[in-house]
Short mmCIF file of C-alpha atoms in Angstrom, two decimals:
data_model
loop_
_atom_site.label_atom_id
_atom_site.label_comp_id
_atom_site.label_asym_id
_atom_site.label_seq_id
_atom_site.Cartn_x
_atom_site.Cartn_y
_atom_site.Cartn_z
CA UNK A 1 0.00 0.00 0.00
CA UNK A 2 1.12 3.56 -0.68
CA UNK A 3 -0.04 6.81 0.89
CA UNK A 4 -1.13 9.69 -1.33
CA UNK A 5 -0.48 13.35 -0.69
CA UNK A 6 -3.98 13.64 0.73
CA UNK A 7 -3.32 10.93 3.29
CA UNK A 8 -5.43 8.22 1.65
CA UNK A 9 -3.99 4.76 0.93
CA UNK A 10 -4.14 2.92 -2.34
CA UNK A 11 -2.87 -0.44 -3.60
CA UNK A 12 0.06 -1.08 -5.91
CA UNK A 13 -1.28 -3.50 -8.50
CA UNK A 14 2.18 -4.24 -9.90
CA UNK A 15 3.26 -6.15 -6.79
CA UNK A 16 0.61 -8.86 -6.97
CA UNK A 17 1.61 -10.21 -10.40
CA UNK A 18 5.27 -10.23 -9.37
CA UNK A 19 4.53 -12.13 -6.19
CA UNK A 20 2.36 -14.54 -8.12
CA UNK A 21 5.08 -15.14 -10.69
CA UNK A 22 7.62 -15.86 -7.96
CA UNK A 23 5.23 -18.32 -6.34
CA UNK A 24 4.63 -20.13 -9.63
CA UNK A 25 8.35 -20.30 -10.40
CA UNK A 26 9.08 -21.72 -6.96
CA UNK A 27 6.31 -24.27 -7.32
CA UNK A 28 7.64 -25.35 -10.71
CA UNK A 29 11.12 -25.81 -9.32
CA UNK A 30 9.99 -27.90 -6.37
CA UNK A 31 7.22 -29.96 -7.92
CA UNK A 32 7.04 -29.33 -11.65
CA UNK A 33 8.09 -32.91 -12.37
CA UNK A 34 5.34 -34.40 -10.24
CA UNK A 35 7.72 -35.54 -7.51
CA UNK A 36 9.72 -34.18 -4.59
CA UNK A 37 13.51 -34.37 -4.52
CA UNK A 38 16.03 -33.84 -1.74
CA UNK A 39 18.62 -31.12 -2.30
CA UNK A 40 21.13 -33.43 -0.64
CA UNK A 41 20.73 -35.96 -3.48
CA UNK A 42 21.06 -33.41 -6.28
CA UNK A 43 23.66 -35.52 -8.13
CA UNK A 44 21.27 -38.45 -8.38
CA UNK A 45 18.23 -36.68 -9.79
CA UNK A 46 19.66 -33.68 -11.62
CA UNK A 47 19.97 -35.52 -14.95
CA UNK A 48 16.33 -36.56 -14.60
CA UNK A 49 14.75 -33.18 -13.96
CA UNK A 50 17.06 -30.83 -15.84
CA UNK A 51 15.35 -31.26 -19.25
CA UNK A 52 12.06 -30.22 -17.62
CA UNK A 53 13.31 -27.37 -15.43
CA UNK A 54 15.33 -24.45 -16.75
CA UNK A 55 16.50 -23.03 -13.43
CA UNK A 56 20.22 -23.11 -12.65
CA UNK A 57 21.31 -25.37 -9.81
CA UNK A 58 24.71 -23.82 -9.12
CA UNK A 59 23.57 -22.07 -5.93
CA UNK A 60 22.10 -25.28 -4.58
CA UNK A 61 25.33 -27.10 -5.33
CA UNK A 62 27.45 -24.50 -3.58
CA UNK A 63 25.38 -24.61 -0.41
CA UNK A 64 24.37 -28.26 -0.51
CA UNK A 65 26.10 -31.48 0.46
CA UNK A 66 29.34 -31.83 -1.49
CA UNK A 67 30.05 -35.43 -0.45
CA UNK A 68 28.40 -36.76 -3.59
CA UNK A 69 31.24 -35.63 -5.83
CA UNK A 70 31.01 -33.84 -9.19
CA UNK A 71 27.51 -33.07 -10.39
CA UNK A 72 26.44 -35.05 -13.45
CA UNK A 73 24.62 -32.60 -15.74
CA UNK A 74 23.88 -35.04 -18.55
CA UNK A 75 20.29 -35.46 -19.67
CA UNK A 76 18.48 -38.79 -19.85
CA UNK A 77 18.94 -38.69 -23.62
CA UNK A 78 22.70 -38.32 -23.18
CA UNK A 79 22.81 -41.10 -20.59
CA UNK A 80 20.93 -43.41 -22.96
CA UNK A 81 23.32 -42.58 -25.79
CA UNK A 82 26.24 -43.41 -23.51
CA UNK A 83 24.65 -46.73 -22.56
CA UNK A 84 23.88 -47.58 -26.16
CA UNK A 85 27.35 -46.67 -27.44
CA UNK A 86 29.26 -48.51 -24.70
CA UNK A 87 27.14 -51.39 -23.43
CA UNK A 88 25.30 -51.90 -26.73
CA UNK A 89 22.12 -53.35 -25.23
CA UNK A 90 19.23 -54.52 -27.36
CA UNK A 91 16.68 -51.70 -27.35
CA UNK A 92 13.92 -54.28 -27.00
CA UNK A 93 15.66 -55.80 -23.98
CA UNK A 94 16.29 -52.42 -22.39
CA UNK A 95 12.69 -51.37 -22.96
CA UNK A 96 11.54 -54.61 -21.33
CA UNK A 97 13.80 -54.01 -18.31
CA UNK A 98 12.32 -50.52 -17.96
CA UNK A 99 8.76 -51.75 -18.42
CA UNK A 100 8.10 -49.46 -21.39
CA UNK A 101 7.63 -49.80 -25.13
CA UNK A 102 10.46 -49.50 -27.64
CA UNK A 103 8.70 -46.46 -29.07
CA UNK A 104 8.78 -44.73 -25.68
CA UNK A 105 12.44 -45.64 -25.24
CA UNK A 106 13.36 -44.16 -28.62
CA UNK A 107 11.54 -40.96 -27.65
CA UNK A 108 13.65 -40.76 -24.51
CA UNK A 109 16.76 -41.38 -26.58
CA UNK A 110 15.87 -38.59 -29.01
CA UNK A 111 14.92 -36.22 -26.19
CA UNK A 112 11.33 -35.88 -27.44
CA UNK A 113 10.04 -36.99 -24.04
CA UNK A 114 11.32 -37.79 -20.57
CA UNK A 115 10.59 -40.57 -18.06
CA UNK A 116 8.01 -39.67 -15.43
CA UNK A 117 9.30 -42.37 -13.07
CA UNK A 118 12.46 -41.49 -11.15
CA UNK A 119 13.14 -45.20 -10.67
CA UNK A 120 13.37 -45.73 -14.42
CA UNK A 121 15.52 -42.63 -14.80
CA UNK A 122 17.76 -43.83 -11.97
CA UNK A 123 18.27 -47.20 -13.67
CA UNK A 124 19.34 -45.50 -16.89
CA UNK A 125 21.74 -43.24 -15.00
CA UNK A 126 23.32 -46.21 -13.19
CA UNK A 127 23.83 -48.03 -16.49
CA UNK A 128 25.45 -44.89 -17.88
CA UNK A 129 27.79 -44.69 -14.89
CA UNK A 130 28.71 -48.33 -15.42
CA UNK A 131 29.51 -47.45 -19.03
CA UNK A 132 31.66 -44.57 -17.74
CA UNK A 133 33.69 -46.94 -15.56
CA UNK A 134 34.32 -49.34 -18.43
CA UNK A 135 35.36 -46.45 -20.67
CA UNK A 136 37.65 -44.98 -18.02
CA UNK A 137 39.30 -48.38 -17.55
CA UNK A 138 39.72 -48.91 -21.28
CA UNK A 139 37.62 -52.08 -21.36
CA UNK A 140 37.26 -52.90 -25.04
CA UNK A 141 34.29 -55.25 -24.94
CA UNK A 142 32.04 -53.64 -22.35
CA UNK A 143 28.96 -55.40 -23.71
CA UNK A 144 30.47 -58.81 -23.06
CA UNK A 145 31.79 -57.82 -19.64
CA UNK A 146 28.47 -56.36 -18.54
CA UNK A 147 26.70 -59.64 -19.36
CA UNK A 148 29.30 -61.94 -17.80
CA UNK A 149 27.70 -64.03 -15.04
CA UNK A 150 30.59 -63.35 -12.69
CA UNK A 151 28.79 -62.85 -9.38
CA UNK A 152 27.14 -66.06 -8.20
CA UNK A 153 25.47 -66.46 -11.55
CA UNK A 154 24.54 -62.79 -11.83
CA UNK A 155 25.91 -60.16 -14.17
CA UNK A 156 26.76 -56.67 -13.02
CA UNK A 157 23.65 -55.43 -14.83
CA UNK A 158 21.64 -57.90 -12.74
CA UNK A 159 23.15 -56.30 -9.63
CA UNK A 160 22.03 -52.87 -10.84
CA UNK A 161 18.54 -54.22 -11.50
CA UNK A 162 18.38 -55.51 -7.92
CA UNK A 163 19.54 -52.17 -6.56
CA UNK A 164 22.78 -53.64 -5.17
CA UNK A 165 25.93 -51.57 -4.76
CA UNK A 166 27.88 -52.48 -7.89
CA UNK A 167 30.84 -50.08 -7.48
CA UNK A 168 33.24 -52.58 -5.90
CA UNK A 169 32.00 -55.32 -8.22
CA UNK A 170 32.90 -53.38 -11.36
CA UNK A 171 36.40 -52.77 -10.01
CA UNK A 172 36.82 -56.51 -9.47
CA UNK A 173 35.41 -57.17 -12.92
CA UNK A 174 37.80 -54.72 -14.55
CA UNK A 175 40.85 -56.09 -12.70
CA UNK A 176 40.01 -59.68 -13.48
CA UNK A 177 39.15 -58.86 -17.10
CA UNK A 178 42.64 -57.45 -17.59
CA UNK A 179 44.25 -60.58 -16.18
CA UNK A 180 41.96 -62.88 -18.13
CA UNK A 181 42.66 -61.03 -21.35
CA UNK A 182 46.41 -61.31 -20.81
CA UNK A 183 46.02 -65.05 -20.19
CA UNK A 184 43.79 -65.40 -23.23
CA UNK A 185 46.21 -63.56 -25.50
CA UNK A 186 49.07 -65.78 -24.30
CA UNK A 187 46.99 -68.90 -24.88
CA UNK A 188 46.04 -67.76 -28.38
CA UNK A 189 49.61 -66.83 -29.27
CA UNK A 190 51.15 -70.09 -28.04
CA UNK A 191 48.46 -72.47 -29.24
CA UNK A 192 47.33 -70.97 -32.52
CA UNK A 193 48.47 -68.65 -35.27
CA UNK A 194 44.98 -67.25 -35.71
CA UNK A 195 43.99 -63.77 -34.56
CA UNK A 196 43.45 -63.65 -30.75
CA UNK A 197 39.82 -63.28 -29.67
CA UNK A 198 38.05 -62.65 -26.39
CA UNK A 199 35.02 -64.85 -27.00
CA UNK A 200 36.30 -67.27 -24.34
CA UNK A 201 35.51 -64.69 -21.67
CA UNK A 202 31.74 -64.92 -22.08
CA UNK A 203 31.30 -67.95 -19.82
CA UNK A 204 33.89 -67.12 -17.18
CA UNK A 205 32.79 -66.70 -13.59
CA UNK A 206 35.32 -64.90 -11.42
CA UNK A 207 36.42 -67.07 -8.45
CA UNK A 208 35.65 -65.58 -5.07
CA UNK A 209 33.34 -62.94 -6.49
CA UNK A 210 30.19 -64.19 -4.77
CA UNK A 211 27.89 -61.51 -3.40
CA UNK A 212 27.56 -61.30 0.37
CA UNK A 213 24.08 -61.65 1.78
#
């Protein structure tokens, strides 16, 4: 309210729209995706909500919990591309694992739409992070390694599906894969003049890699 020269009070209509706009913007940021997210877990859900929300998150990162490490700013489309390029899953199989149609999956891949289920988005992100680890370690046949039944009859993708912590498992898988490849190359070189292959690795189960209950 403002006071006129005559002493009467009158409203300032410009303030109401501004306040309303701020309220709407805040509401969009907190619940525009149809779900609530903890600021502490910003690294986990940022890639899921960023395509839908155009607000910067730098201030939240600076004042939030920094124990989660670098913030992953990739979109779901980028995560899917990473998974497809590195792990080379069948799109039909991946769609089945996610409980969606292939058409919906291709829309996510193209960026035309986004998953409305944070669980599905989280699964894609974890697969992408697995792909990152294989790429960082220089694993040449990540598709084969990701399907190897090395953990009590389970693959590392099976562990991700179950929601298990796969971080130590992938390190073991990478270390053993290097040793197995060296052994395989030596076996190929000493026993045959043909080009060395890594097809023998597909049925290997790493000794002592059983998952603890």
